[in-house]
Short mmCIF file of C-alpha atoms and ligand atoms in Angstrom, two decimals:
data_model
loop_
_atom_site.label_atom_id
_atom_site.label_comp_id
_atom_site.label_asym_id
_atom_site.label_seq_id
_atom_site.Cartn_x
_atom_site.Cartn_y
_atom_site.Cartn_z
CA UNK A 9 -132.28 -29.96 -115.00
CA UNK A 10 -130.25 -27.08 -113.64
CA UNK A 11 -127.00 -28.98 -113.13
CA UNK A 12 -124.39 -30.78 -115.19
CA UNK A 13 -123.10 -33.07 -112.41
CA UNK A 14 -124.79 -35.12 -109.70
CA UNK A 15 -122.48 -34.96 -106.70
CA UNK A 16 -124.86 -34.76 -103.70
CA UNK A 17 -128.56 -34.48 -102.84
CA UNK A 18 -127.49 -31.64 -100.55
CA UNK A 19 -126.87 -29.59 -103.71
CA UNK A 20 -130.03 -30.21 -105.74
CA UNK A 21 -133.46 -28.69 -105.34
CA UNK A 22 -136.70 -30.34 -104.32
CA UNK A 23 -138.00 -29.62 -107.84
CA UNK A 24 -135.07 -31.43 -109.46
CA UNK A 25 -135.56 -34.40 -107.15
CA UNK A 26 -139.27 -34.55 -108.08
CA UNK A 27 -138.45 -34.31 -111.80
CA UNK A 28 -136.09 -37.29 -111.49
CA UNK A 29 -138.66 -39.32 -109.51
CA UNK A 30 -141.46 -38.57 -111.98
CA UNK A 31 -139.35 -39.51 -114.95
CA UNK A 32 -138.17 -42.67 -113.20
CA UNK A 33 -141.82 -43.80 -113.09
CA UNK A 34 -141.91 -43.71 -116.89
CA UNK A 35 -138.57 -45.51 -117.15
CA UNK A 36 -139.78 -48.18 -114.71
CA UNK A 37 -142.70 -48.91 -117.07
CA UNK A 38 -140.17 -49.27 -119.89
CA UNK A 39 -137.84 -51.63 -118.07
CA UNK A 40 -140.71 -53.93 -117.13
CA UNK A 41 -141.65 -54.35 -120.81
CA UNK A 42 -140.36 -57.27 -122.90
CA UNK A 43 -138.32 -54.79 -124.98
CA UNK A 44 -136.57 -52.58 -122.45
CA UNK A 45 -134.56 -50.25 -124.66
CA UNK A 46 -135.08 -46.65 -125.87
CA UNK A 47 -132.81 -44.73 -128.25
CA UNK A 48 -132.52 -41.63 -126.06
CA UNK A 49 -128.75 -41.62 -125.39
CA UNK A 50 -127.62 -43.16 -128.69
CA UNK A 51 -124.13 -41.84 -129.50
CA UNK A 52 -123.28 -40.96 -125.85
CA UNK A 53 -120.65 -42.83 -123.86
CA UNK A 54 -120.77 -43.59 -120.12
CA UNK A 55 -117.65 -44.57 -118.18
CA UNK A 56 -118.12 -46.62 -115.03
CA UNK A 57 -115.02 -46.41 -112.86
CA UNK A 58 -115.24 -47.84 -109.35
CA UNK A 59 -112.29 -47.57 -106.95
CA UNK A 60 -114.30 -49.51 -104.33
CA UNK A 61 -116.27 -52.78 -104.74
CA UNK A 62 -119.85 -52.66 -105.96
CA UNK A 63 -122.47 -55.09 -107.20
CA UNK A 64 -125.73 -53.11 -107.39
CA UNK A 65 -124.61 -49.62 -108.31
CA UNK A 66 -122.12 -50.54 -111.02
CA UNK A 67 -124.35 -53.06 -112.77
CA UNK A 68 -127.36 -50.82 -112.40
CA UNK A 69 -125.61 -47.86 -114.05
CA UNK A 70 -124.39 -50.16 -116.82
CA UNK A 71 -127.94 -51.43 -117.46
CA UNK A 72 -129.43 -47.96 -117.20
CA UNK A 73 -126.97 -46.63 -119.79
CA UNK A 74 -127.48 -49.59 -122.12
CA UNK A 75 -131.27 -49.34 -121.87
CA UNK A 76 -130.93 -45.73 -123.01
CA UNK A 77 -128.77 -47.01 -125.93
CA UNK A 78 -125.54 -45.37 -124.71
CA UNK A 79 -122.15 -47.05 -125.08
CA UNK A 80 -120.68 -48.18 -121.76
CA UNK A 81 -117.05 -48.47 -120.74
CA UNK A 82 -116.33 -50.37 -117.50
CA UNK A 83 -112.83 -49.83 -116.14
CA UNK A 84 -111.70 -52.44 -113.60
CA UNK A 85 -109.37 -50.40 -111.41
CA UNK A 86 -107.53 -53.52 -110.16
CA UNK A 87 -106.37 -54.39 -113.69
CA UNK A 88 -105.85 -50.81 -114.89
CA UNK A 89 -102.71 -48.67 -114.87
CA UNK A 90 -103.84 -47.30 -111.51
CA UNK A 91 -101.92 -50.25 -110.03
CA UNK A 92 -98.77 -48.93 -111.76
CA UNK A 93 -99.21 -45.63 -109.96
CA UNK A 94 -101.23 -43.59 -112.46
CA UNK A 95 -103.01 -40.77 -110.68
CA UNK A 96 -106.75 -40.32 -110.56
CA UNK A 97 -106.68 -37.23 -112.73
CA UNK A 98 -104.29 -38.77 -115.32
CA UNK A 99 -106.50 -41.85 -115.48
CA UNK A 100 -109.64 -39.81 -116.06
CA UNK A 101 -108.01 -37.44 -118.56
CA UNK A 102 -106.68 -40.42 -120.49
CA UNK A 103 -110.09 -42.03 -120.82
CA UNK A 104 -111.73 -38.66 -121.46
CA UNK A 105 -109.38 -38.20 -124.45
CA UNK A 106 -111.33 -41.12 -126.04
CA UNK A 107 -114.42 -38.86 -126.07
CA UNK A 108 -116.74 -39.90 -123.29
CA UNK A 109 -119.72 -37.94 -121.99
CA UNK A 110 -120.40 -39.18 -118.47
CA UNK A 111 -118.18 -40.48 -115.67
CA UNK A 112 -119.85 -42.59 -113.00
CA UNK A 113 -117.33 -42.82 -110.16
CA UNK A 114 -117.10 -44.51 -106.77
CA UNK A 115 -114.17 -43.69 -104.52
CA UNK A 116 -113.22 -44.24 -100.87
CA UNK A 117 -112.28 -40.57 -100.46
CA UNK A 118 -115.06 -38.07 -99.88
CA UNK A 119 -114.83 -35.21 -102.37
CA UNK A 120 -113.33 -37.08 -105.33
CA UNK A 121 -116.45 -36.58 -107.59
CA UNK A 122 -116.52 -32.84 -106.75
CA UNK A 123 -112.79 -32.57 -107.51
CA UNK A 124 -113.31 -34.27 -110.89
CA UNK A 125 -116.26 -32.03 -111.73
CA UNK A 126 -113.84 -29.09 -111.50
CA UNK A 127 -111.02 -30.70 -113.42
CA UNK A 128 -112.48 -32.67 -116.34
CA UNK A 129 -115.08 -31.86 -118.99
CA UNK A 130 -117.49 -34.83 -118.70
CA UNK A 131 -120.60 -34.92 -116.53
CA UNK A 132 -119.75 -36.53 -113.20
CA UNK A 133 -122.12 -38.78 -111.28
CA UNK A 134 -121.17 -39.68 -107.74
CA UNK A 135 -121.71 -43.43 -107.21
CA UNK A 136 -120.60 -43.12 -103.56
CA UNK A 137 -117.69 -41.12 -102.16
CA UNK A 138 -116.26 -42.11 -98.80
CA UNK A 139 -118.61 -41.20 -95.99
CA UNK A 140 -120.07 -38.23 -97.88
CA UNK A 141 -122.99 -39.11 -100.22
CA UNK A 142 -124.45 -41.76 -102.50
CA UNK A 143 -127.05 -39.60 -104.28
CA UNK A 144 -128.55 -42.16 -106.65
CA UNK A 145 -129.06 -44.56 -103.72
CA UNK A 146 -130.86 -41.74 -101.89
CA UNK A 147 -133.02 -41.12 -104.97
CA UNK A 148 -133.92 -44.77 -105.46
CA UNK A 149 -134.76 -45.09 -101.76
CA UNK A 150 -137.06 -42.06 -101.98
CA UNK A 151 -138.62 -43.42 -105.18
CA UNK A 152 -139.31 -46.76 -103.47
CA UNK A 153 -140.92 -45.07 -100.47
CA UNK A 154 -143.05 -42.87 -102.74
CA UNK A 155 -144.14 -45.92 -104.75
CA UNK A 156 -145.29 -47.80 -101.64
CA UNK A 157 -146.60 -45.01 -99.43
CA UNK A 158 -147.84 -42.65 -102.22
CA UNK A 159 -146.28 -39.64 -100.46
CA UNK A 160 -143.21 -38.51 -98.53
CA UNK A 161 -144.50 -35.44 -96.70
CA UNK A 162 -145.08 -36.24 -93.01
CA UNK A 163 -143.81 -39.83 -93.11
CA UNK A 164 -141.67 -40.96 -90.16
CA UNK A 165 -138.50 -42.63 -91.44
CA UNK A 166 -135.99 -44.34 -89.12
CA UNK A 167 -132.45 -44.81 -90.46
CA UNK A 168 -130.94 -47.46 -88.27
CA UNK A 169 -127.34 -48.53 -87.63
CA UNK A 170 -123.96 -47.24 -88.71
CA UNK A 171 -124.91 -43.66 -89.46
CA UNK A 172 -121.38 -42.35 -88.87
CA UNK A 173 -119.84 -44.19 -91.81
CA UNK A 174 -122.85 -44.11 -94.14
CA UNK A 175 -123.00 -42.05 -97.33
CA UNK A 176 -126.43 -43.63 -97.88
CA UNK A 177 -127.68 -42.10 -94.60
CA UNK A 178 -126.53 -38.64 -95.61
CA UNK A 179 -128.16 -38.79 -99.07
CA UNK A 180 -131.41 -40.13 -97.54
CA UNK A 181 -131.41 -37.39 -94.93
CA UNK A 182 -130.85 -34.54 -97.43
CA UNK A 183 -133.34 -35.84 -99.95
CA UNK A 184 -136.11 -36.95 -97.61
CA UNK A 185 -136.01 -33.74 -95.54
CA UNK A 186 -136.32 -31.67 -98.73
CA UNK A 187 -139.53 -33.61 -99.47
CA UNK A 188 -140.96 -33.14 -95.99
CA UNK A 189 -140.29 -36.47 -94.21
CA UNK A 190 -139.48 -36.62 -90.48
CA UNK A 191 -136.18 -38.41 -90.06
CA UNK A 192 -134.86 -40.30 -87.07
CA UNK A 193 -131.37 -41.72 -86.85
CA UNK A 194 -131.16 -44.73 -84.53
CA UNK A 195 -128.07 -46.54 -83.29
CA UNK A 196 -125.41 -46.75 -80.60
CA UNK A 197 -124.03 -43.28 -79.76
CA UNK A 198 -120.58 -44.31 -81.08
CA UNK A 199 -122.08 -44.77 -84.56
CA UNK A 200 -123.97 -41.47 -84.62
CA UNK A 201 -122.01 -38.40 -85.74
CA UNK A 202 -121.77 -35.49 -83.34
CA UNK A 203 -124.07 -32.58 -84.29
CA UNK A 204 -126.14 -34.63 -86.78
CA UNK A 205 -129.23 -32.93 -85.27
CA UNK A 206 -128.17 -29.83 -87.21
CA UNK A 207 -129.31 -31.60 -90.37
CA UNK A 208 -132.86 -31.59 -88.93
CA UNK A 209 -133.01 -35.21 -87.69
CA UNK A 210 -133.95 -36.66 -84.29
CA UNK A 211 -131.42 -38.94 -82.61
CA UNK A 212 -132.35 -42.13 -80.75
CA UNK A 213 -129.96 -44.51 -79.02
CA UNK A 214 -132.77 -46.79 -77.89
CA UNK A 215 -134.15 -48.92 -80.71
CA UNK A 216 -137.63 -49.34 -79.21
CA UNK A 217 -138.13 -45.60 -78.86
CA UNK A 218 -136.55 -44.90 -82.23
CA UNK A 219 -138.88 -47.26 -84.10
CA UNK A 220 -142.08 -46.21 -82.32
CA UNK A 221 -144.75 -45.35 -84.91
CA UNK A 222 -142.36 -45.17 -87.88
CA UNK A 223 -143.62 -45.75 -91.45
CA UNK A 224 -140.25 -46.73 -92.90
CA UNK A 225 -137.17 -48.46 -91.47
CA UNK A 226 -134.02 -48.07 -93.57
CA UNK A 227 -131.43 -50.47 -92.12
CA UNK A 228 -127.77 -49.74 -92.79
CA UNK A 229 -124.87 -52.10 -93.17
CA UNK A 230 -122.29 -52.14 -90.40
CA UNK A 231 -119.25 -50.83 -92.31
CA UNK A 232 -116.41 -52.58 -90.52
CA UNK A 233 -114.02 -51.62 -93.35
CA UNK A 234 -114.41 -47.91 -92.46
CA UNK A 235 -114.25 -48.29 -88.67
CA UNK A 236 -110.75 -47.42 -87.48
CA UNK A 237 -111.38 -48.59 -83.89
CA UNK A 238 -113.91 -50.79 -82.11
CA UNK A 239 -117.08 -48.75 -81.86
CA UNK A 240 -119.15 -51.43 -80.12
CA UNK A 241 -118.11 -54.34 -77.88
CA UNK A 242 -118.97 -57.25 -80.20
CA UNK A 243 -120.97 -57.96 -83.34
CA UNK A 244 -123.17 -60.25 -81.26
CA UNK A 245 -124.02 -57.45 -78.87
CA UNK A 246 -124.75 -55.07 -81.76
CA UNK A 247 -127.07 -57.63 -83.33
CA UNK A 248 -128.84 -58.14 -80.00
CA UNK A 249 -129.43 -54.43 -79.38
CA UNK A 250 -129.85 -52.95 -82.89
CA UNK A 251 -130.27 -55.86 -85.32
CA UNK A 252 -133.82 -55.81 -86.76
CA UNK A 253 -135.69 -59.07 -86.35
CA UNK A 254 -139.42 -59.88 -86.45
CA UNK A 255 -139.83 -59.09 -82.75
CA UNK A 256 -138.24 -55.67 -83.02
CA UNK A 257 -140.30 -54.86 -86.14
CA UNK A 258 -143.34 -54.78 -83.85
CA UNK A 259 -142.06 -51.50 -82.37
CA UNK A 260 -142.88 -49.77 -85.68
CA UNK A 261 -146.28 -49.17 -87.36
CA UNK A 262 -147.98 -52.41 -88.45
CA UNK A 263 -147.74 -51.32 -92.12
CA UNK A 264 -144.13 -50.15 -91.95
CA UNK A 265 -141.80 -50.97 -94.86
CA UNK A 266 -138.29 -52.32 -94.46
CA UNK A 267 -135.42 -51.15 -96.64
CA UNK A 268 -131.72 -51.92 -96.87
CA UNK A 269 -129.35 -50.49 -99.52
CA UNK A 270 -127.37 -53.72 -99.61
CA UNK A 271 -125.10 -55.54 -99.37
CA UNK A 272 -126.64 -57.00 -96.21
CA UNK A 273 -124.93 -58.60 -93.26
CA UNK A 274 -127.67 -61.14 -92.62
CA UNK A 275 -127.93 -62.00 -88.91
CA UNK A 276 -126.15 -58.79 -87.88
CA UNK A 277 -128.11 -55.64 -88.77
CA UNK A 278 -131.03 -57.57 -90.29
CA UNK A 279 -132.39 -61.08 -89.70
CA UNK A 280 -133.12 -63.30 -92.69
CA UNK A 281 -136.80 -63.39 -91.73
CA UNK A 282 -137.03 -59.62 -92.02
CA UNK A 283 -134.85 -59.39 -95.14
CA UNK A 284 -137.03 -61.89 -96.95
CA UNK A 285 -140.29 -61.02 -95.19
CA UNK A 286 -143.46 -59.37 -96.44
CA UNK A 287 -142.47 -55.87 -95.27
CA UNK A 288 -139.16 -55.94 -97.11
CA UNK A 289 -138.79 -53.94 -100.35
CA UNK A 290 -135.09 -54.64 -100.75
CA UNK A 291 -135.37 -56.27 -104.19
CA UNK A 292 -137.75 -53.54 -105.37
CA UNK A 293 -135.07 -51.02 -104.38
CA UNK A 294 -132.70 -52.77 -106.77
CA UNK A 295 -135.23 -52.75 -109.64
CA UNK A 296 -136.00 -49.09 -109.00
CA UNK A 297 -132.27 -48.29 -109.05
CA UNK A 298 -132.14 -48.93 -112.79
CA UNK A 299 -135.16 -46.71 -113.52
CA UNK A 300 -133.88 -43.88 -111.33
CA UNK A 301 -130.41 -44.02 -112.90
CA UNK A 302 -131.97 -43.95 -116.38
CA UNK A 303 -133.84 -40.80 -115.35
CA UNK A 304 -130.67 -39.20 -114.01
CA UNK A 305 -128.62 -39.98 -117.15
CA UNK A 306 -131.47 -38.83 -119.40
CA UNK A 307 -132.02 -35.50 -117.64
CA UNK A 308 -128.29 -34.75 -117.29
CA UNK A 309 -127.89 -35.42 -120.99
CA UNK A 310 -130.29 -32.56 -121.72
CA UNK A 311 -133.47 -34.68 -122.13
CA UNK A 312 -136.69 -32.76 -121.51
CA UNK A 313 -138.86 -34.12 -118.71
CA UNK A 314 -142.09 -33.71 -120.71
CA UNK A 315 -140.88 -35.29 -123.96
CA UNK A 316 -142.37 -38.58 -125.07
CA UNK A 317 -139.54 -41.05 -124.78
CA UNK A 318 -141.07 -44.39 -125.68
N1 CP B 8 -126.11 -50.05 -102.32
C1 CP B 8 -124.91 -50.13 -102.90
O1 CP B 8 -124.24 -49.11 -103.15
O2 CP B 8 -124.52 -51.41 -103.23
P1 CP B 8 -123.18 -51.80 -103.98
O3 CP B 8 -122.04 -51.49 -103.07
O4 CP B 8 -123.33 -53.26 -104.29
O5 CP B 8 -123.08 -50.94 -105.23
#
């Protein structure tokens, strides 16, 4: 792989994305076996440091690292010296002095992973920075689509909901467009960033039109914590107009797949029937997250894509 850090899918090539996805297939076979561990990253240390809450990403990176036999350090920011006022860079340099190899970081401020990549020695993996990118979520989403649909080129993918505040949307857009998908963003105009068409996506503010003939619906969480003012009248109205239920699913292709990065607001952007229904791949996304993160850690650690690893 031609890079030391994974900050954004905007920055990496189609070939690198395909290498990660191909290797993730092998790692998925490994994690479905009774013995799920390989010795590949023995002796390496991965730091997980999350300045924002996480269930999936943090645990998934921990499992991915452990299944590659790396040592894992999890720093709980709320009980660390961050609460005494220690700066981000002092915190990272302190832990780095204990000889770590990778930093997996989530932060509310866009640009923190890039800043760290220029100021500390370890490999940095962005686990979500503000409203910028969440590259491993983008990769696992693409992997899941590829697994189900056997291709990406030419697929119509609708990303629905709070596009404005979504790092997941940006990583999906960059990655999927590089692999030839046709992307639509669908939501109320107040939740769609100005000029997003420049990324090569089509914009729809009418759900029925936006979902017409799509192969994939990726439903985003309404991120109330990032909305500084009311961007739609009420949650109820949002759910009525843009929440995906079984009726609205009929606007899409009959064999469309339904994704959500989680955590879900059931009954708001997605109805329980859809979340738990036959078109949903939400739990498969979570399983695939471990395999994809194993592939990322392995390749960033200098592993060769063609080497036998099991
Ligand atoms: N999809 C995602 O990033 O979930 P978490 O916030 O639980 O990590």
